[in-house]
Structures are given as C-alpha cells and as structure tokens.
CSV table of C-alpha atoms and ligand atoms in Angstrom, one decimal:
chain,number,residue,atom,x,y,z
Y,1,MET,CA,22.5,6.6,9.1
Y,2,GLY,CA,23.1,10.5,8.6
Y,3,LYS,CA,23.5,12.6,11.9
Y,4,GLY,CA,23.2,16.0,10.6
Y,5,LYS,CA,21.7,17.9,12.4
Y,6,GLU,CA,17.4,19.1,11.4
Y,7,SER,CA,18.8,21.1,9.2
Y,8,GLY,CA,16.1,22.5,6.0
Y,9,LYS,CA,19.0,23.6,4.1
Y,10,LYS,CA,19.4,22.3,1.2
Y,11,ASN,CA,22.8,21.6,0.8
Y,12,GLN,CA,23.3,20.5,4.1
Y,13,LYS,CA,20.0,18.0,3.1
Y,14,ARG,CA,22.5,16.0,0.3
Y,15,LYS,CA,25.6,16.3,2.3
Y,16,ASN,CA,23.9,14.0,4.9
Y,17,SER,CA,21.7,12.3,2.5
Y,18,ILE,CA,23.1,8.0,1.9
Y,19,CYS,CA,21.2,8.0,-1.5
Y,20,MET,CA,22.6,9.7,-4.4
Y,21,VAL,CA,19.2,10.3,-5.9
Y,22,SER,CA,17.0,11.3,-3.2
Y,23,GLU,CA,17.1,14.6,-4.4
Y,24,LEU,CA,15.9,14.1,-7.5
Y,25,CYS,CA,13.4,11.0,-6.7
Y,26,GLY,CA,12.1,12.8,-3.6
Y,27,GLY,CA,10.2,9.3,-2.7
Y,28,CYS,CA,12.6,10.1,1.5
Y,29,GLN,CA,11.7,13.4,2.2
Y,30,TYR,CA,13.1,12.8,5.8
Y,31,LEU,CA,16.5,10.6,4.6
Y,32,HIS,CA,18.3,13.4,5.5
Y,33,LEU,CA,17.5,13.1,9.6
Y,34,SER,CA,18.7,10.1,11.6
Y,35,TYR,CA,15.6,8.0,12.3
Y,36,GLU,CA,14.8,9.4,16.1
Y,37,GLU,CA,14.5,13.2,14.1
Y,38,GLN,CA,12.2,11.6,11.6
Y,39,PHE,CA,9.6,10.5,14.1
Y,40,LYS,CA,9.8,13.5,16.4
Y,41,LEU,CA,8.8,15.4,13.1
Y,42,LYS,CA,6.1,12.4,13.0
Y,43,GLN,CA,4.8,13.2,17.0
Y,44,LYS,CA,5.3,16.7,16.2
Y,45,GLN,CA,2.8,16.4,12.8
Y,46,LEU,CA,0.5,14.1,15.1
Y,47,GLN,CA,-0.1,15.4,17.4
Y,48,LYS,CA,-0.2,18.3,15.8
Y,49,LEU,CA,-2.9,17.3,13.6
Y,50,LEU,CA,-5.1,15.1,16.0
Y,51,GLY,CA,-4.0,16.8,19.0
Y,52,ARG,CA,-7.2,18.7,20.0
Y,53,PHE,CA,-9.2,15.3,18.9
Y,54,CYS,CA,-7.8,12.7,21.8
Y,55,LYS,CA,-4.3,11.7,23.1
Y,56,VAL,CA,-1.4,10.9,20.5
Y,57,TYR,CA,0.6,8.2,21.5
Y,58,PRO,CA,4.0,7.3,20.4
Y,59,ILE,CA,5.0,6.3,17.7
Y,60,THR,CA,6.1,2.7,16.9
Y,61,GLY,CA,9.1,2.2,15.4
Y,62,MET,CA,10.1,0.1,13.0
Y,63,GLU,CA,14.7,-1.7,14.6
Y,64,ASN,CA,15.3,-1.9,10.6
Y,65,PRO,CA,14.0,1.3,9.3
Y,66,PHE,CA,15.3,0.1,5.4
Y,67,HIS,CA,14.8,-1.3,2.9
Y,68,TYR,CA,11.2,-2.7,3.8
Y,69,ARG,CA,9.0,-2.5,0.6
Y,70,ASN,CA,8.0,-5.7,-0.3
Y,71,LYS,CA,6.8,-3.6,-3.3
Y,72,VAL,CA,8.7,-1.5,-6.1
Y,73,HIS,CA,8.0,-0.5,-9.1
Y,74,ALA,CA,10.0,1.1,-11.7
Y,75,VAL,CA,9.7,3.5,-15.2
Y,76,PHE,CA,12.0,1.9,-18.2
Y,77,GLY,CA,13.4,4.0,-20.2
Y,78,TYR,CA,17.1,4.6,-22.9
Y,79,GLU,CA,19.5,6.7,-21.9
Y,80,LYS,CA,22.4,7.7,-24.3
Y,81,GLY,CA,22.4,4.3,-25.1
Y,82,ARG,CA,21.2,2.5,-22.2
Y,83,VAL,CA,18.8,0.6,-21.1
Y,84,ILE,CA,17.5,2.6,-17.7
Y,85,SER,CA,15.0,2.1,-14.8
Y,86,GLY,CA,13.6,3.9,-11.8
Y,87,VAL,CA,11.3,6.6,-11.1
Y,88,TYR,CA,9.6,9.6,-12.4
Y,89,GLN,CA,11.0,12.9,-11.2
Y,90,GLU,CA,8.1,14.0,-8.9
Y,91,GLY,CA,5.6,16.1,-10.4
Y,92,THR,CA,7.4,15.6,-13.8
Y,93,HIS,CA,8.0,12.7,-15.9
Y,94,ASN,CA,11.9,13.4,-15.8
Y,95,LEU,CA,13.3,9.8,-16.3
Y,96,ILE,CA,15.9,9.0,-13.3
Y,97,PRO,CA,17.5,6.1,-13.3
Y,98,VAL,CA,17.5,4.6,-10.1
Y,99,GLU,CA,20.0,0.6,-9.1
Y,100,GLN,CA,19.6,1.2,-5.8
Y,101,CYS,CA,16.9,2.2,-2.9
Y,102,MET,CA,17.6,2.4,0.9
Y,103,ILE,CA,14.0,1.6,1.4
Y,104,GLU,CA,13.0,-1.1,-1.6
Y,105,ASP,CA,13.2,-4.6,-0.9
Y,106,LYS,CA,17.4,-5.4,-2.0
Y,107,LYS,CA,15.9,-8.6,-3.7
Y,108,ALA,CA,13.4,-6.5,-5.4
Y,109,ASP,CA,15.6,-4.3,-6.6
Y,110,GLU,CA,17.9,-7.0,-7.8
Y,111,ILE,CA,16.0,-9.1,-10.0
Y,112,ILE,CA,15.3,-5.5,-12.1
Y,113,GLY,CA,18.6,-4.4,-12.5
Y,114,THR,CA,18.0,-8.1,-14.7
Y,115,ILE,CA,15.7,-7.7,-16.2
Y,116,ARG,CA,17.4,-4.5,-17.9
Y,117,GLY,CA,20.4,-6.3,-18.7
Y,118,LEU,CA,18.2,-8.9,-20.6
Y,119,VAL,CA,15.5,-6.3,-22.5
Y,120,LYS,CA,19.3,-5.3,-23.4
Y,121,SER,CA,20.4,-8.7,-24.5
Y,122,PHE,CA,16.9,-9.1,-25.7
Y,123,LYS,CA,17.0,-6.5,-27.6
Y,124,LEU,CA,13.5,-5.2,-26.5
Y,125,LYS,CA,12.6,-1.3,-26.9
Y,126,THR,CA,11.4,0.4,-23.6
Y,127,TYR,CA,8.5,1.8,-23.7
Y,128,ASP,CA,8.6,6.1,-25.5
Y,129,GLU,CA,6.5,7.9,-23.7
Y,130,ASP,CA,6.9,11.2,-26.2
Y,131,ARG,CA,6.3,8.8,-29.6
Y,132,GLY,CA,4.5,5.7,-28.1
Y,133,TYR,CA,7.0,3.6,-29.7
Y,134,GLY,CA,8.5,0.7,-27.4
Y,135,LEU,CA,7.4,-2.7,-25.5
Y,136,LEU,CA,8.7,-2.3,-21.9
Y,137,ARG,CA,7.1,0.8,-20.7
Y,138,HIS,CA,7.2,-0.6,-16.3
Y,139,VAL,CA,7.8,-3.6,-13.7
Y,140,LEU,CA,6.6,-4.1,-10.7
Y,141,VAL,CA,8.6,-6.5,-7.6
Y,142,ARG,CA,6.1,-7.4,-5.0
Y,143,ARG,CA,8.0,-10.2,-2.1
Y,144,GLY,CA,6.2,-11.8,0.9
Y,145,PHE,CA,8.3,-11.9,2.8
Y,146,ALA,CA,6.6,-14.2,5.5
Y,147,THR,CA,6.2,-17.2,2.5
Y,148,GLY,CA,9.6,-15.9,0.1
Y,149,GLU,CA,6.7,-15.8,-3.1
Y,150,ILE,CA,8.3,-13.4,-5.4
Y,151,MET,CA,6.1,-11.9,-8.5
Y,152,VAL,CA,7.1,-9.4,-11.7
Y,153,VAL,CA,5.0,-7.8,-13.6
Y,154,LEU,CA,5.9,-7.2,-16.9
Y,155,VAL,CA,4.1,-3.9,-17.6
Y,156,THR,CA,3.7,-4.0,-21.7
Y,157,ALA,CA,2.5,-1.4,-24.3
Y,158,SER,CA,1.5,-3.8,-26.7
Y,159,SER,CA,0.2,-8.1,-25.9
Y,160,GLU,CA,3.9,-9.0,-28.5
Y,161,PHE,CA,6.3,-9.7,-26.7
Y,162,PRO,CA,8.7,-10.9,-28.8
Y,163,SER,CA,10.8,-13.6,-28.4
Y,164,LYS,CA,8.9,-13.9,-24.8
Y,165,LYS,CA,9.2,-17.6,-24.1
Y,166,ASN,CA,12.9,-17.2,-24.1
Y,167,PHE,CA,13.0,-14.0,-22.2
Y,168,VAL,CA,11.3,-15.7,-19.0
Y,169,LYS,CA,13.0,-18.5,-19.4
Y,170,ALA,CA,16.0,-16.5,-19.0
Y,171,LEU,CA,15.0,-14.7,-16.2
Y,172,LEU,CA,13.9,-17.8,-14.1
Y,173,ASP,CA,17.5,-19.0,-14.9
Y,174,ILE,CA,19.1,-15.7,-13.2
Y,175,HIS,CA,16.5,-15.8,-10.6
Y,176,PRO,CA,14.4,-19.7,-10.0
Y,177,GLU,CA,13.5,-18.0,-5.8
Y,178,ILE,CA,10.7,-16.3,-8.9
Y,179,THR,CA,7.5,-17.8,-7.8
Y,180,THR,CA,5.0,-16.4,-10.6
Y,181,ILE,CA,5.9,-14.4,-13.9
Y,182,VAL,CA,2.1,-11.8,-15.3
Y,183,GLN,CA,2.4,-9.7,-18.5
Y,184,ASN,CA,0.0,-7.4,-18.2
Y,185,VAL,CA,-0.9,-5.1,-21.4
Y,186,ASN,CA,-0.6,-1.3,-20.7
Y,187,ARG,CA,-2.1,1.1,-23.8
Y,188,ARG,CA,-3.0,3.7,-22.3
Y,189,ASP,CA,-1.6,7.5,-21.8
Y,190,THR,CA,-2.1,7.5,-18.4
Y,191,SER,CA,-0.1,7.7,-15.1
Y,192,MET,CA,-2.0,4.2,-14.5
Y,193,VAL,CA,1.2,2.5,-14.4
Y,194,LEU,CA,-1.6,-1.5,-14.8
Y,195,GLY,CA,-3.5,-1.7,-18.1
Y,196,ASP,CA,-6.7,-4.1,-17.5
Y,197,ARG,CA,-5.7,-6.9,-19.3
Y,198,GLU,CA,-3.0,-9.2,-18.1
Y,199,ASN,CA,-2.1,-12.7,-18.5
Y,200,ALA,CA,0.8,-15.0,-15.8
Y,201,VAL,CA,3.3,-16.2,-19.1
Y,202,TYR,CA,4.4,-18.0,-15.7
Y,203,GLY,CA,2.8,-19.6,-12.3
Y,204,ARG,CA,0.0,-19.6,-10.5
Y,205,GLY,CA,0.0,-15.0,-11.5
Y,206,TYR,CA,-0.1,-14.3,-7.6
Y,207,ILE,CA,1.6,-14.8,-4.6
Y,208,GLU,CA,1.0,-15.7,-1.4
Y,209,ASP,CA,1.9,-13.7,2.2
Y,210,GLU,CA,1.6,-14.3,5.9
Y,211,LEU,CA,0.2,-11.2,8.5
Y,212,CYS,CA,-1.4,-12.5,12.0
Y,213,GLY,CA,-1.1,-15.2,11.6
Y,214,CYS,CA,-3.5,-16.0,8.3
Y,215,ARG,CA,-2.3,-16.4,3.7
Y,216,PHE,CA,-3.2,-13.5,1.5
Y,217,THR,CA,-3.4,-14.3,-1.9
Y,218,ILE,CA,-2.1,-11.1,-3.9
Y,219,SER,CA,-2.5,-10.6,-7.4
Y,220,SER,CA,-1.1,-7.8,-9.0
Y,221,ARG,CA,-3.3,-5.0,-9.0
Y,222,SER,CA,-4.4,-5.4,-5.4
Y,223,PHE,CA,-3.7,-3.1,-2.5
Y,224,TYR,CA,-1.5,-4.7,-0.3
Y,225,GLN,CA,0.5,-3.0,2.1
Y,226,ILE,CA,3.7,-2.1,1.4
Y,227,ASN,CA,5.9,-2.4,4.8
Y,228,PRO,CA,4.4,-6.0,5.9
Y,229,VAL,CA,6.5,-6.2,9.5
Y,230,GLN,CA,4.5,-2.7,10.6
Y,231,THR,CA,1.4,-4.1,8.9
Y,232,GLU,CA,0.8,-6.4,11.9
Y,233,ARG,CA,2.0,-4.6,14.5
Y,234,LEU,CA,-1.0,-2.3,13.0
Y,235,TYR,CA,-3.6,-5.0,12.6
Y,236,ARG,CA,-3.5,-5.9,16.1
Y,237,LYS,CA,-3.6,-3.0,17.5
Y,238,ALA,CA,-6.8,-1.9,15.1
Y,239,VAL,CA,-8.4,-5.8,15.9
Y,240,GLU,CA,-7.7,-5.7,19.8
Y,241,LEU,CA,-9.2,-1.5,19.7
Y,242,ALA,CA,-12.3,-3.6,18.1
Y,243,GLY,CA,-12.0,-5.0,21.7
Y,244,LEU,CA,-14.6,-7.7,19.6
Y,245,THR,CA,-16.6,-10.0,21.9
Y,246,GLY,CA,-18.1,-12.8,19.4
Y,247,ARG,CA,-21.3,-11.1,19.0
Y,248,GLU,CA,-21.2,-8.2,17.3
Y,249,ILE,CA,-21.2,-7.5,12.9
Y,250,VAL,CA,-18.2,-5.6,11.9
Y,251,LEU,CA,-18.7,-3.9,8.5
Y,252,ASP,CA,-14.5,-4.1,7.5
Y,253,ALA,CA,-15.0,-0.5,4.8
Y,254,TYR,CA,-12.4,-0.4,2.2
Y,255,CYS,CA,-10.5,-3.5,2.8
Y,256,GLY,CA,-8.9,-4.7,-0.2
Y,257,ILE,CA,-8.1,-8.0,0.7
Y,258,GLY,CA,-10.0,-8.6,3.1
Y,259,THR,CA,-6.7,-9.0,5.6
Y,260,ILE,CA,-8.0,-6.6,8.3
Y,261,GLY,CA,-12.2,-8.2,8.3
Y,262,ILE,CA,-10.4,-11.8,8.3
Y,263,ILE,CA,-8.2,-11.4,10.6
Y,264,GLY,CA,-11.3,-9.8,13.1
Y,265,ALA,CA,-13.5,-12.8,11.9
Y,266,LYS,CA,-12.6,-15.5,14.4
Y,267,LYS,CA,-14.3,-13.1,17.2
Y,268,ALA,CA,-16.9,-11.3,15.6
Y,269,LYS,CA,-20.3,-12.8,15.0
Y,270,GLN,CA,-20.6,-11.7,11.6
Y,271,VAL,CA,-18.3,-9.2,9.2
Y,272,ILE,CA,-19.2,-7.7,5.9
Y,273,GLY,CA,-16.4,-6.0,4.0
Y,274,VAL,CA,-17.0,-3.7,1.1
Y,275,GLU,CA,-14.4,-2.8,-1.6
Y,276,LEU,CA,-14.8,-1.0,-5.0
Y,277,ASN,CA,-11.3,-2.3,-6.5
Y,278,ARG,CA,-13.1,-6.1,-8.2
Y,279,ASP,CA,-10.1,-8.0,-8.1
Y,280,ALA,CA,-9.2,-7.3,-4.2
Y,281,VAL,CA,-13.2,-8.6,-4.1
Y,282,ARG,CA,-11.8,-11.5,-5.6
Y,283,ASP,CA,-8.7,-12.1,-3.8
Y,284,ALA,CA,-10.6,-10.9,-0.8
Y,285,VAL,CA,-13.3,-14.4,-1.0
Y,286,ARG,CA,-10.6,-16.4,-2.1
Y,287,ASN,CA,-8.4,-15.2,1.5
Y,288,ALA,CA,-11.4,-16.3,3.8
Y,289,GLY,CA,-12.1,-19.7,2.1
Y,290,GLN,CA,-8.2,-20.6,2.1
Y,291,ASN,CA,-8.3,-19.3,6.1
Y,292,SER,CA,-12.0,-21.1,6.7
Y,293,VAL,CA,-13.2,-18.1,8.1
Y,294,SER,CA,-17.0,-18.5,6.8
Y,295,ASN,CA,-18.3,-15.8,9.4
Y,296,ILE,CA,-17.7,-13.2,6.0
Y,297,ARG,CA,-19.0,-11.7,2.7
Y,298,PHE,CA,-18.1,-9.7,0.6
Y,299,TYR,CA,-18.6,-6.7,-1.6
Y,300,CYS,CA,-17.6,-5.4,-4.2
Y,301,LYS,CA,-18.8,-1.8,-4.4
Y,302,ASP,CA,-18.2,1.9,-3.7
Y,303,ALA,CA,-18.3,2.4,0.3
Y,304,THR,CA,-20.2,5.5,1.2
Y,305,GLU,CA,-23.0,3.5,-1.5
Y,306,PHE,CA,-23.8,0.4,0.3
Y,307,MET,CA,-23.5,2.0,3.4
Y,308,THR,CA,-25.9,4.3,2.9
Y,309,SER,CA,-28.1,2.0,1.6
Y,310,MET,CA,-27.1,-0.2,4.4
Y,311,ALA,CA,-28.7,2.0,6.5
Y,312,ALA,CA,-31.6,3.2,4.8
Y,313,GLU,CA,-32.3,-1.3,4.8
Y,314,GLY,CA,-32.6,-0.8,8.6
Y,315,LYS,CA,-29.6,-2.7,8.7
Y,316,GLN,CA,-27.2,-1.8,12.0
Y,317,ALA,CA,-23.5,-2.3,12.5
Y,318,ASP,CA,-21.6,-3.1,15.9
Y,319,VAL,CA,-17.9,-1.9,15.1
Y,320,VAL,CA,-17.0,-0.7,11.7
Y,321,LEU,CA,-13.1,-1.2,10.4
Y,322,MET,CA,-12.1,1.7,7.8
Y,323,ASP,CA,-9.1,2.4,6.0
Y,324,PRO,CA,-9.5,4.8,3.1
Y,325,PRO,CA,-7.7,5.7,0.9
Y,326,ARG,CA,-4.8,8.8,1.3
Y,327,THR,CA,-8.4,10.8,0.8
Y,328,GLY,CA,-10.0,10.0,3.5
Y,329,THR,CA,-13.7,10.0,2.8
Y,330,ASN,CA,-16.8,12.3,3.3
Y,331,PRO,CA,-19.2,13.0,5.4
Y,332,GLU,CA,-21.7,10.7,3.7
Y,333,PHE,CA,-20.2,7.9,4.8
Y,334,ILE,CA,-19.5,9.6,8.1
Y,335,ARG,CA,-23.9,10.0,8.7
Y,336,ALA,CA,-24.1,6.4,7.9
Y,337,VAL,CA,-21.9,5.2,10.3
Y,338,ARG,CA,-24.8,6.8,12.1
Y,339,ALA,CA,-27.3,5.5,10.7
Y,340,VAL,CA,-26.3,1.6,11.5
Y,341,LYS,CA,-25.6,2.4,14.6
Y,342,ALA,CA,-21.6,1.6,15.0
Y,343,LYS,CA,-21.3,1.9,18.9
Y,344,LYS,CA,-17.6,2.1,17.7
Y,345,VAL,CA,-15.9,2.8,14.5
Y,346,VAL,CA,-11.7,1.8,14.2
Y,347,TYR,CA,-10.0,4.4,11.2
Y,348,ILE,CA,-7.0,3.3,10.1
Y,349,SER,CA,-5.8,6.5,7.7
Y,350,CYS,CA,-2.5,6.9,6.1
Y,351,GLY,CA,-3.3,10.6,5.9
Y,352,PRO,CA,-3.4,12.3,9.2
Y,353,ASP,CA,-4.4,15.0,7.3
Y,354,THR,CA,-7.9,14.1,6.0
Y,355,LEU,CA,-8.3,12.2,9.0
Y,356,ALA,CA,-8.1,15.1,11.3
Y,357,ARG,CA,-11.0,16.3,9.0
Y,358,ASP,CA,-13.0,13.0,8.7
Y,359,LEU,CA,-12.9,13.1,13.0
Y,360,GLU,CA,-13.9,16.8,12.8
Y,361,GLU,CA,-17.1,15.4,10.8
Y,362,PHE,CA,-17.4,12.1,13.3
Y,363,GLY,CA,-17.6,14.8,15.8
Y,364,ARG,CA,-20.6,16.8,14.1
Y,365,VAL,CA,-22.5,13.0,14.6
Y,366,GLY,CA,-22.2,11.7,17.7
Y,367,TYR,CA,-19.2,10.1,18.1
Y,368,GLU,CA,-15.3,11.0,20.1
Y,369,ALA,CA,-12.1,10.4,19.4
Y,370,LYS,CA,-10.1,8.2,21.8
Y,371,GLY,CA,-6.4,7.9,20.9
Y,372,ALA,CA,-4.3,7.8,18.6
Y,373,TRP,CA,-1.9,5.2,17.5
Y,374,GLY,CA,1.0,6.3,15.7
Y,375,TYR,CA,3.0,3.8,13.5
Y,376,ASP,CA,5.8,4.4,11.1
Y,377,LEU,CA,4.4,2.7,8.2
Y,378,PHE,CA,7.2,4.6,5.9
Y,379,PRO,CA,10.1,5.0,7.5
Y,380,ALA,CA,12.8,8.0,5.8
Y,381,THR,CA,9.9,9.5,4.1
Y,382,ARG,CA,6.9,11.7,5.2
Y,383,HIS,CA,4.1,9.8,5.8
Y,384,VAL,CA,3.1,7.7,8.7
Y,385,GLU,CA,-0.2,6.0,9.1
Y,386,THR,CA,-2.3,5.7,12.1
Y,387,VAL,CA,-5.0,4.1,13.4
Y,388,VAL,CA,-8.0,5.7,15.5
Y,389,LEU,CA,-10.8,4.6,18.1
Y,390,ILE,CA,-13.5,6.5,18.0
Y,391,GLN,CA,-16.9,5.5,20.1
Y,392,ARG,CA,-20.3,7.0,20.3
Y,393,LYS,CA,-20.9,9.3,22.5
Y,394,ASP,CA,-24.1,7.6,24.2
Y,395,THR,CA,-22.7,4.4,24.9
M,401,SAH,N1,-7.8,-2.5,4.3
M,401,SAH,C1,-6.4,-2.7,3.3
M,401,SAH,C2,-6.9,-2.1,2.1
M,401,SAH,C3,-6.9,-0.4,2.5
M,401,SAH,S1,-6.1,0.5,1.1
M,401,SAH,C4,-6.0,-3.3,3.6
M,401,SAH,O1,-5.3,-3.4,4.9
M,401,SAH,O2,-4.8,-3.5,3.0
M,401,SAH,C5,-7.8,1.4,0.4
M,401,SAH,C6,-8.6,0.0,-0.6
M,401,SAH,O3,-9.6,1.3,-0.4
M,401,SAH,C7,-8.0,-0.3,-1.6
M,401,SAH,O4,-8.2,-1.4,-1.5
M,401,SAH,C8,-9.0,0.6,-2.3
M,401,SAH,O5,-8.9,-0.4,-4.0
M,401,SAH,C9,-10.4,0.9,-1.9
M,401,SAH,N2,-11.1,1.9,-2.1
M,401,SAH,C10,-10.6,3.2,-2.6
M,401,SAH,N3,-12.3,3.3,-2.8
M,401,SAH,C11,-13.6,2.9,-2.2
M,401,SAH,C12,-14.3,3.3,-2.4
M,401,SAH,N4,-14.8,4.5,-2.8
M,401,SAH,N5,-15.0,2.3,-1.7
M,401,SAH,C13,-14.9,1.1,-1.5
M,401,SAH,N6,-13.1,1.3,-1.4
M,401,SAH,C14,-12.4,2.0,-2.1
C-alpha cells in the first residue's frame, strides 16, 4: 500500500498509487493513501456530519482491505483491433480497460479475462453504444465468499447469441468453479446495466451465500452487499442495537433479499419486510423458507407508501430497521415511523450526508440518535457505511 503523505497534489497521488488506471477510473479515490490515513479521513467525515447528533464511535476496518468486492462489473468494447473490458471513466462513456483491480475479487477478474479471450476466439462482436450494433455489452460476476458459488451474467444486446452453447462450454472448461451462467438481454439505450429479460444458460440462475449463520439466495438483479466480511460485522451490530427480546414487531424497510430481517427474526415476535424490487422480494421469500424462519412476511412496495398505509390503518411496530439506498429516505417515511409508534430505529446508511439530513428530520418528530458506528465496507474509496441507533425521546 502507498505510504504517501496526505497530499492534494495530483502528481503525488499518481506516484503513490498502486493501480495503473486509478486516476482515469475514479472508483478508488483513497487508494493513494495508507489505510490508516483513509481511516482518519472517514472518521473525520463522520464526526463532522454526525457528531452534532450523537457520539461517533471508531470505525471498524478490515484486516486485509484489498480484493474485497464479491461483485465485479465489466463493460465490454473494442479498441484498436482488440477486445477490452473495464469501466467507464467517471461521468463519461469513455471505456477504460481494466485487467486487474485492487479491490475486486481476483477470481472474478480472472473469469472476465477469460471471457475477453473467448469473445475474440469466437469472433463475437462487442456492443458499440454509438452505433447500436454488436452483441456483448457487459459481464457481471458475483461470488459467494462463504459458499464459493459463482454466477456469471452475460449481458447482451439481443437474445440471439451465436454459438452460445459452445461459448458456455468453453468458459466452463476453463472455469469449472462457475456454478451458474445467466444471459441477460438489455436492448435499451440507458445507463442501466441489466435488462428485464434473462434466462439461465447453465445452472440454477442464482447463487447462495452465507451471512451470520443464515443462507441466502441471490439472483442477478437483487441487491447484495459487496463486502461480505464487513457486512457480517455490520449486521451483527444492527441486530444487537435493535435489542430484541422476542416480543417485538419489527419492520425491515428497504429489506432487499431479506438479510437483516431474517437474521433478526429469531429474536423477534414478528418481522415485516418491505422492498420495491420484485426479484429481491422473491429471493427474500425463498430465503425465509430455507432458513426455516416462519415469523416474517415480505411486501413488494415502496417503503414510504407501505409505512404510511400501515400508520393509516392504526398498525404498530416496535422497532424499525432501515437500510435505504444512498439517497436516504424522506420526511413522509420518518413521520410514518412516528405514527406506527416505533420506539427504536436502527438506521443503516451508505450515505452519511443523507443520513445527517434524515437524523435532522427524526429530531423534528421526537426521536434522538444515541450513537453512530462506522464500518469500512469500501476500503480505498471515499465511501463509508454507518449504523445509527435512534430512540423515541419519550421512551
Ligand atoms: N437491507 C438490504 C438491502 C439494502 S440496499 C441488504 O442489506 O442487503 C437498499 C434496498 O432498497 C435495495 O434492495 C432497493 O431495491 C430498495 N429500495 C430502493 N428504493 C426503495 C423504495 N422506495 N421502497 C422500498 N425499497 C426500496
């Protein structure tokens, strides 16, 4: 790891960086800093944003802060007669070739390298965005760190895939460790990576992974935390902060594939999960079943709408676990938390600034933050995950 002094100078940054493309890629804003320096910056940021609400505890970091990403996404293209894959330069559609990455899973990068070679030998066309022509657009690889299962998603611009069978066979010959291969068809001209239609061309079409002693099914379009080592620590803390005794009605809002709710269900009376993504809800239902958790129900709905109608029907919840996207939640959701008479809220956030904004709103409706714990889920980047315990003031 670069041991450079904290410095804003670009030259210094480039010199200290251990990645050839980090300047162009833009994904690892802190790669040029030592892990200790990254930590200090993140701690300072949390203190600045959250310190006025509650005590900010020291961030929990990783023992080995490299190659932690279990999900790797590569855009495919063609440049000067060669097949390339990598990332779009931040804010542009310039494809930066990436063959090795300091934070991505090594096996996933290896598989993507193999696919580059196979695309060439099978004479497949990579998709050209400007001309709307070609077949292969993206490759997504997801690996269950605990189970070793690997899913490869081939995103194509049309459903016709010449020599698909032989292509899949050649890939499996080189990487027999792949457990499923999915073809996803994305004809649209948007920045969305995955399209609506997909089918498994090998295996079950999803992988499983384990977290906190539970087993989870993950399909290609469902959200799953990209750093399972740290996620396990974060979820344990979240469940501990919820302080469940077996008597509580718990709401798991923005529940994804049901991870947090299922892990907490053994200590709760009843859990209600709400999530917008249909595939994730389907995974969540299956996950409850395969973990023999019967006191949990999932609803495919907008979290705010769901909470608001719960409140309108006079229903109550004791604890709200919430884990919204980086954009955070909204005042309506927070008012509904009050209306369902929740005593405790455990807020997991990957956006400390939207978290601070939402804590302000919680304050307005009679809640106060009791403590914030940072978890470094994204070493080498500027991002940090936080869990905050929030309590109703009159409890
Ligand atoms: N708690 C889960 C997922 C967190 S990511 C986990 O830890 O794995 C945030 C989730 O919120 C995603 O699954 C996303 O699909 C979902 N989401 C986004 N907007 C939503 C909304 N308005 N209502 C409900 N869920 C939403």
